[in-house]
Amino acid sequence: MNIDQIFKNNQDWVNEKLGLDPNYFKNLSEGQNPEVLYIGCSDSRVTAEEIMGAKPGEAFILRNIANMVSNLDLSAMSVINYAVSHLKVNHIIVCGHYGCGGVKAAMQSQDLGLLNPWLRNIRDVYRLHKQELNAIKDEDEKYRRLVELNVQEQCVNVIKTADVQIAYRSRNLTVHGWVMDMGTGKLIDLKIDFDKVLKDIMEIYHLD
Ligand code: CO
């Protein structure tokens, strides 16, 4: 993708939007009111807005390597705080994807330099679910399952935040765990039972 082409694409996009509605950018600049916070992987193939059909203004987005929600990550914590407490989103989606390079790297015994502390969080997910994962003999299947369990644990990390716990009680906020299957393009809802997850973790993580 060349840089000149990007600016040309941008001009085409501006023209297209103005062709549909001359006030498009005037309206857009008046503010945002997204319904959804999407937390996904930085992988260039899993384009958040495009796979969801979300228009500008509809989804607040955080992407990082392997869709992680770490309590020491100021970026993730700030995004969640702002989305939940100020923008009042009603849905938080953590979306992983099969074939995730970050998850794959965390399954290998390899020194990954700067990525070690980041991917160690995925090794922790493995350790938490070691029994289930070690029982899976097929390596591809195990890899896919770790992608799913990582999504589940990052959803749990979302629920551990004070902002989300407060919003859970005061309004209709829902957390969703999804996986994008790059082989088919489909989004899969993992249908995680958050009421149960919540009950299990609240004994320890309850904040107010
Ligand atoms: Co990925």
PDB file of C-alpha atoms and ligand atoms in Angstrom:
ATOM      1  CA  MET A   1       0.000   0.000   0.000  1.00  0.00           C
ATOM      2  CA  ASN A   2       1.641   3.251  -1.007  1.00  0.00           C
ATOM      3  CA  ILE A   3       1.276   6.517   0.865  1.00  0.00           C
ATOM      4  CA  ASP A   4       0.149   8.600  -2.128  1.00  0.00           C
ATOM      5  CA  GLN A   5      -2.551   6.026  -2.751  1.00  0.00           C
ATOM      6  CA  ILE A   6      -3.805   6.442   0.824  1.00  0.00           C
ATOM      7  CA  PHE A   7      -4.411  10.166   0.276  1.00  0.00           C
ATOM      8  CA  LYS A   8      -6.124   9.446  -3.012  1.00  0.00           C
ATOM      9  CA  ASN A   9      -8.331   6.829  -1.311  1.00  0.00           C
ATOM     10  CA  ASN A  10      -9.132   9.365   1.388  1.00  0.00           C
ATOM     11  CA  GLN A  11     -10.238  11.952  -1.164  1.00  0.00           C
ATOM     12  CA  ASP A  12     -12.431   9.355  -2.884  1.00  0.00           C
ATOM     13  CA  TRP A  13     -13.988   8.503   0.495  1.00  0.00           C
ATOM     14  CA  VAL A  14     -14.638  12.182   1.300  1.00  0.00           C
ATOM     15  CA  ASN A  15     -16.271  12.643  -2.101  1.00  0.00           C
ATOM     16  CA  GLU A  16     -18.401   9.557  -1.638  1.00  0.00           C
ATOM     17  CA  LYS A  17     -19.653  10.651   1.786  1.00  0.00           C
ATOM     18  CA  LEU A  18     -20.375  14.214   0.622  1.00  0.00           C
ATOM     19  CA  GLY A  19     -22.192  12.815  -2.405  1.00  0.00           C
ATOM     20  CA  LEU A  20     -24.562  10.972  -0.068  1.00  0.00           C
ATOM     21  CA  ASP A  21     -24.940  13.791   2.435  1.00  0.00           C
ATOM     22  CA  PRO A  22     -23.404  17.267   2.091  1.00  0.00           C
ATOM     23  CA  ASN A  23     -23.553  17.634   5.911  1.00  0.00           C
ATOM     24  CA  TYR A  24     -21.849  14.298   6.621  1.00  0.00           C
ATOM     25  CA  PHE A  25     -18.672  15.725   8.159  1.00  0.00           C
ATOM     26  CA  LYS A  26     -20.455  18.615   9.820  1.00  0.00           C
ATOM     27  CA  ASN A  27     -22.685  16.097  11.634  1.00  0.00           C
ATOM     28  CA  LEU A  28     -19.735  13.813  12.404  1.00  0.00           C
ATOM     29  CA  SER A  29     -17.776  16.625  14.007  1.00  0.00           C
ATOM     30  CA  GLU A  30     -20.593  17.425  16.412  1.00  0.00           C
ATOM     31  CA  GLY A  31     -19.794  14.468  18.663  1.00  0.00           C
ATOM     32  CA  GLN A  32     -19.841  10.727  19.090  1.00  0.00           C
ATOM     33  CA  ASN A  33     -22.376   8.450  20.703  1.00  0.00           C
ATOM     34  CA  PRO A  34     -21.128   4.886  20.141  1.00  0.00           C
ATOM     35  CA  GLU A  35     -23.127   1.932  21.468  1.00  0.00           C
ATOM     36  CA  VAL A  36     -20.167  -0.423  21.379  1.00  0.00           C
ATOM     37  CA  LEU A  37     -16.645  -0.682  22.749  1.00  0.00           C
ATOM     38  CA  TYR A  38     -14.677  -3.165  20.639  1.00  0.00           C
ATOM     39  CA  ILE A  39     -11.398  -4.593  21.944  1.00  0.00           C
ATOM     40  CA  GLY A  40      -9.614  -6.597  19.271  1.00  0.00           C
ATOM     41  CA  CYS A  41      -6.258  -7.689  17.891  1.00  0.00           C
ATOM     42  CA  SER A  42      -3.967  -5.347  15.940  1.00  0.00           C
ATOM     43  CA  ASP A  43      -3.725  -7.992  13.205  1.00  0.00           C
ATOM     44  CA  SER A  44      -4.066  -6.205   9.860  1.00  0.00           C
ATOM     45  CA  ARG A  45      -6.552  -8.791   8.621  1.00  0.00           C
ATOM     46  CA  VAL A  46      -9.092  -8.331  11.397  1.00  0.00           C
ATOM     47  CA  THR A  47     -10.371  -4.840  10.629  1.00  0.00           C
ATOM     48  CA  ALA A  48     -12.797  -3.996  13.398  1.00  0.00           C
ATOM     49  CA  GLU A  49     -15.192  -1.612  11.650  1.00  0.00           C
ATOM     50  CA  GLU A  50     -15.240  -3.464   8.343  1.00  0.00           C
ATOM     51  CA  ILE A  51     -16.050  -6.900   9.784  1.00  0.00           C
ATOM     52  CA  MET A  52     -18.874  -5.416  11.898  1.00  0.00           C
ATOM     53  CA  GLY A  53     -20.196  -3.049   9.246  1.00  0.00           C
ATOM     54  CA  ALA A  54     -19.761  -0.208  11.740  1.00  0.00           C
ATOM     55  CA  LYS A  55     -19.905   3.354  10.451  1.00  0.00           C
ATOM     56  CA  PRO A  56     -17.879   6.259  11.854  1.00  0.00           C
ATOM     57  CA  GLY A  57     -19.351   7.148  15.250  1.00  0.00           C
ATOM     58  CA  GLU A  58     -20.744   3.686  15.991  1.00  0.00           C
ATOM     59  CA  ALA A  59     -17.872   1.846  17.677  1.00  0.00           C
ATOM     60  CA  PHE A  60     -15.168   2.930  20.117  1.00  0.00           C
ATOM     61  CA  ILE A  61     -12.101   0.841  19.331  1.00  0.00           C
ATOM     62  CA  LEU A  62      -9.041  -0.504  21.131  1.00  0.00           C
ATOM     63  CA  ARG A  63      -6.682  -2.816  19.320  1.00  0.00           C
ATOM     64  CA  ASN A  64      -3.442  -4.349  20.567  1.00  0.00           C
ATOM     65  CA  ILE A  65      -1.489  -7.556  20.106  1.00  0.00           C
ATOM     66  CA  ALA A  66      -3.777 -10.497  20.937  1.00  0.00           C
ATOM     67  CA  ASN A  67      -6.709  -8.360  22.209  1.00  0.00           C
ATOM     68  CA  MET A  68      -5.406  -8.129  25.748  1.00  0.00           C
ATOM     69  CA  VAL A  69      -6.969  -6.315  28.699  1.00  0.00           C
ATOM     70  CA  SER A  70      -4.178  -5.850  31.216  1.00  0.00           C
ATOM     71  CA  ASN A  71      -4.783  -3.944  34.429  1.00  0.00           C
ATOM     72  CA  LEU A  72      -1.313  -2.391  34.100  1.00  0.00           C
ATOM     73  CA  ASP A  73      -2.015  -1.140  30.578  1.00  0.00           C
ATOM     74  CA  LEU A  74      -2.911   2.519  30.984  1.00  0.00           C
ATOM     75  CA  SER A  75      -4.226   2.627  27.440  1.00  0.00           C
ATOM     76  CA  ALA A  76      -6.715  -0.228  27.931  1.00  0.00           C
ATOM     77  CA  MET A  77      -7.810   1.028  31.359  1.00  0.00           C
ATOM     78  CA  SER A  78      -8.320   4.574  30.009  1.00  0.00           C
ATOM     79  CA  VAL A  79     -10.283   3.353  26.991  1.00  0.00           C
ATOM     80  CA  ILE A  80     -12.596   1.262  29.200  1.00  0.00           C
ATOM     81  CA  ASN A  81     -13.052   4.097  31.673  1.00  0.00           C
ATOM     82  CA  TYR A  82     -13.894   6.624  28.981  1.00  0.00           C
ATOM     83  CA  ALA A  83     -16.146   4.300  26.987  1.00  0.00           C
ATOM     84  CA  VAL A  84     -18.131   3.074  30.001  1.00  0.00           C
ATOM     85  CA  SER A  85     -18.304   6.105  32.274  1.00  0.00           C
ATOM     86  CA  HIS A  86     -18.430   8.955  29.741  1.00  0.00           C
ATOM     87  CA  LEU A  87     -19.642   7.576  26.411  1.00  0.00           C
ATOM     88  CA  LYS A  88     -21.963   5.144  28.230  1.00  0.00           C
ATOM     89  CA  VAL A  89     -21.557   2.282  25.774  1.00  0.00           C
ATOM     90  CA  ASN A  90     -23.980  -0.584  26.375  1.00  0.00           C
ATOM     91  CA  HIS A  91     -21.861  -3.352  24.874  1.00  0.00           C
ATOM     92  CA  ILE A  92     -18.213  -4.285  25.368  1.00  0.00           C
ATOM     93  CA  ILE A  93     -16.894  -6.805  22.875  1.00  0.00           C
ATOM     94  CA  VAL A  94     -13.609  -8.641  23.208  1.00  0.00           C
ATOM     95  CA  CYS A  95     -12.911 -10.144  19.796  1.00  0.00           C
ATOM     96  CA  GLY A  96     -10.071 -12.591  19.223  1.00  0.00           C
ATOM     97  CA  HIS A  97      -9.296 -14.423  16.011  1.00  0.00           C
ATOM     98  CA  TYR A  98      -8.183 -17.888  15.016  1.00  0.00           C
ATOM     99  CA  GLY A  99      -4.652 -17.791  13.625  1.00  0.00           C
ATOM    100  CA  CYS A 100      -3.613 -15.077  16.095  1.00  0.00           C
ATOM    101  CA  GLY A 101       0.179 -14.662  15.947  1.00  0.00           C
ATOM    102  CA  GLY A 102       0.322 -13.371  19.521  1.00  0.00           C
ATOM    103  CA  VAL A 103      -1.449 -16.428  20.902  1.00  0.00           C
ATOM    104  CA  LYS A 104       0.699 -18.726  18.764  1.00  0.00           C
ATOM    105  CA  ALA A 105       3.896 -17.067  20.012  1.00  0.00           C
ATOM    106  CA  ALA A 106       2.760 -17.527  23.610  1.00  0.00           C
ATOM    107  CA  MET A 107       2.389 -21.285  23.015  1.00  0.00           C
ATOM    108  CA  GLN A 108       6.069 -21.597  22.130  1.00  0.00           C
ATOM    109  CA  SER A 109       9.083 -21.817  24.412  1.00  0.00           C
ATOM    110  CA  GLN A 110      10.907 -18.889  22.960  1.00  0.00           C
ATOM    111  CA  ASP A 111      12.445 -15.658  24.217  1.00  0.00           C
ATOM    112  CA  LEU A 112      10.430 -12.932  22.461  1.00  0.00           C
ATOM    113  CA  GLY A 113      12.270  -9.923  23.897  1.00  0.00           C
ATOM    114  CA  LEU A 114      10.051  -6.920  24.548  1.00  0.00           C
ATOM    115  CA  LEU A 115       6.985  -9.046  23.850  1.00  0.00           C
ATOM    116  CA  ASN A 116       7.741 -11.384  26.785  1.00  0.00           C
ATOM    117  CA  PRO A 117       5.801  -9.460  29.460  1.00  0.00           C
ATOM    118  CA  TRP A 118       2.881  -8.788  27.113  1.00  0.00           C
ATOM    119  CA  LEU A 119       2.525 -12.389  25.970  1.00  0.00           C
ATOM    120  CA  ARG A 120       3.097 -13.735  29.459  1.00  0.00           C
ATOM    121  CA  ASN A 121      -0.520 -12.779  30.134  1.00  0.00           C
ATOM    122  CA  ILE A 122      -1.516 -15.390  27.540  1.00  0.00           C
ATOM    123  CA  ARG A 123       0.754 -17.960  29.172  1.00  0.00           C
ATOM    124  CA  ASP A 124      -1.180 -17.194  32.367  1.00  0.00           C
ATOM    125  CA  VAL A 125      -4.410 -17.992  30.505  1.00  0.00           C
ATOM    126  CA  TYR A 126      -2.842 -21.298  29.467  1.00  0.00           C
ATOM    127  CA  ARG A 127      -1.866 -22.046  33.054  1.00  0.00           C
ATOM    128  CA  LEU A 128      -5.390 -21.275  34.308  1.00  0.00           C
ATOM    129  CA  HIS A 129      -6.846 -23.719  31.768  1.00  0.00           C
ATOM    130  CA  LYS A 130      -3.942 -26.136  31.582  1.00  0.00           C
ATOM    131  CA  GLN A 131      -6.012 -29.215  32.334  1.00  0.00           C
ATOM    132  CA  GLU A 132      -8.469 -28.603  29.511  1.00  0.00           C
ATOM    133  CA  LEU A 133      -5.778 -27.541  27.027  1.00  0.00           C
ATOM    134  CA  ASN A 134      -3.371 -30.379  27.767  1.00  0.00           C
ATOM    135  CA  ALA A 135      -6.190 -32.857  27.189  1.00  0.00           C
ATOM    136  CA  ILE A 136      -6.493 -31.653  23.569  1.00  0.00           C
ATOM    137  CA  LYS A 137      -4.139 -33.747  21.468  1.00  0.00           C
ATOM    138  CA  ASP A 138      -4.531 -31.964  18.136  1.00  0.00           C
ATOM    139  CA  GLU A 139      -2.207 -28.907  18.096  1.00  0.00           C
ATOM    140  CA  ASP A 140      -4.441 -26.801  15.790  1.00  0.00           C
ATOM    141  CA  GLU A 141      -7.456 -27.520  17.941  1.00  0.00           C
ATOM    142  CA  LYS A 142      -5.517 -26.617  21.081  1.00  0.00           C
ATOM    143  CA  TYR A 143      -4.407 -23.347  19.460  1.00  0.00           C
ATOM    144  CA  ARG A 144      -7.993 -22.478  18.536  1.00  0.00           C
ATOM    145  CA  ARG A 145      -9.182 -23.267  22.045  1.00  0.00           C
ATOM    146  CA  LEU A 146      -6.474 -21.052  23.575  1.00  0.00           C
ATOM    147  CA  VAL A 147      -7.662 -18.193  21.324  1.00  0.00           C
ATOM    148  CA  GLU A 148     -11.183 -18.706  22.742  1.00  0.00           C
ATOM    149  CA  LEU A 149     -10.034 -19.011  26.354  1.00  0.00           C
ATOM    150  CA  ASN A 150      -7.904 -15.905  25.960  1.00  0.00           C
ATOM    151  CA  VAL A 151     -11.008 -13.996  24.846  1.00  0.00           C
ATOM    152  CA  GLN A 152     -12.881 -15.355  27.856  1.00  0.00           C
ATOM    153  CA  GLU A 153     -10.156 -14.322  30.305  1.00  0.00           C
ATOM    154  CA  GLN A 154      -9.856 -10.845  28.770  1.00  0.00           C
ATOM    155  CA  CYS A 155     -13.628 -10.476  29.223  1.00  0.00           C
ATOM    156  CA  VAL A 156     -13.104 -11.389  32.863  1.00  0.00           C
ATOM    157  CA  ASN A 157     -10.413  -8.690  33.041  1.00  0.00           C
ATOM    158  CA  VAL A 158     -12.944  -6.203  31.653  1.00  0.00           C
ATOM    159  CA  ILE A 159     -15.402  -7.196  34.397  1.00  0.00           C
ATOM    160  CA  LYS A 160     -12.720  -6.728  37.057  1.00  0.00           C
ATOM    161  CA  THR A 161     -12.655  -2.963  36.445  1.00  0.00           C
ATOM    162  CA  ALA A 162     -14.614  -0.691  38.774  1.00  0.00           C
ATOM    163  CA  ASP A 163     -16.233   1.202  35.889  1.00  0.00           C
ATOM    164  CA  VAL A 164     -17.746  -1.958  34.458  1.00  0.00           C
ATOM    165  CA  GLN A 165     -18.916  -3.266  37.830  1.00  0.00           C
ATOM    166  CA  ILE A 166     -20.712   0.008  38.556  1.00  0.00           C
ATOM    167  CA  ALA A 167     -22.294   0.102  35.088  1.00  0.00           C
ATOM    168  CA  TYR A 168     -23.396  -3.524  35.399  1.00  0.00           C
ATOM    169  CA  ARG A 169     -25.585  -2.645  38.333  1.00  0.00           C
ATOM    170  CA  SER A 170     -26.839   0.739  37.239  1.00  0.00           C
ATOM    171  CA  ARG A 171     -27.694   0.075  33.591  1.00  0.00           C
ATOM    172  CA  ASN A 172     -27.863  -2.472  30.858  1.00  0.00           C
ATOM    173  CA  LEU A 173     -24.182  -3.106  30.045  1.00  0.00           C
ATOM    174  CA  THR A 174     -23.287  -6.421  28.428  1.00  0.00           C
ATOM    175  CA  VAL A 175     -19.865  -7.978  27.819  1.00  0.00           C
ATOM    176  CA  HIS A 176     -19.477 -10.226  24.766  1.00  0.00           C
ATOM    177  CA  GLY A 177     -16.706 -12.672  23.843  1.00  0.00           C
ATOM    178  CA  TRP A 178     -16.305 -13.232  20.104  1.00  0.00           C
ATOM    179  CA  VAL A 179     -13.858 -14.888  17.757  1.00  0.00           C
ATOM    180  CA  MET A 180     -13.362 -13.990  14.114  1.00  0.00           C
ATOM    181  CA  ASP A 181     -12.684 -16.987  11.911  1.00  0.00           C
ATOM    182  CA  MET A 182     -10.383 -15.698   9.186  1.00  0.00           C
ATOM    183  CA  GLY A 183     -10.888 -18.845   7.147  1.00  0.00           C
ATOM    184  CA  THR A 184     -14.582 -18.024   6.661  1.00  0.00           C
ATOM    185  CA  GLY A 185     -14.755 -14.341   7.588  1.00  0.00           C
ATOM    186  CA  LYS A 186     -17.438 -15.109  10.175  1.00  0.00           C
ATOM    187  CA  LEU A 187     -17.809 -13.672  13.641  1.00  0.00           C
ATOM    188  CA  ILE A 188     -18.567 -16.352  16.229  1.00  0.00           C
ATOM    189  CA  ASP A 189     -20.241 -15.514  19.524  1.00  0.00           C
ATOM    190  CA  LEU A 190     -18.603 -17.683  22.204  1.00  0.00           C
ATOM    191  CA  LYS A 191     -21.777 -17.259  24.294  1.00  0.00           C
ATOM    192  CA  ILE A 192     -19.870 -16.933  27.529  1.00  0.00           C
ATOM    193  CA  ASP A 193     -22.198 -17.142  30.523  1.00  0.00           C
ATOM    194  CA  PHE A 194     -21.210 -13.881  32.192  1.00  0.00           C
ATOM    195  CA  ASP A 195     -23.705 -14.118  35.004  1.00  0.00           C
ATOM    196  CA  LYS A 196     -21.961 -17.282  36.090  1.00  0.00           C
ATOM    197  CA  VAL A 197     -18.479 -15.874  35.461  1.00  0.00           C
ATOM    198  CA  LEU A 198     -19.440 -12.791  37.413  1.00  0.00           C
ATOM    199  CA  LYS A 199     -20.663 -14.783  40.404  1.00  0.00           C
ATOM    200  CA  ASP A 200     -17.459 -16.835  40.408  1.00  0.00           C
ATOM    201  CA  ILE A 201     -15.105 -13.887  40.338  1.00  0.00           C
ATOM    202  CA  MET A 202     -17.008 -11.366  42.429  1.00  0.00           C
ATOM    203  CA  GLU A 203     -16.083 -13.063  45.663  1.00  0.00           C
ATOM    204  CA  ILE A 204     -12.531 -11.911  44.991  1.00  0.00           C
ATOM    205  CA  TYR A 205     -12.792  -8.969  42.602  1.00  0.00           C
ATOM    206  CA  HIS A 206     -15.809  -7.127  43.954  1.00  0.00           C
ATOM    207  CA  LEU A 207     -14.843  -3.450  44.193  1.00  0.00           C
ATOM    208  CA  ASP A 208     -17.815  -1.650  45.617  1.00  0.00           C
TER     209      ASP A 208
HETATM  210 CO    CO B   1      -3.986 -11.594  16.584  1.00  0.00          CO
END
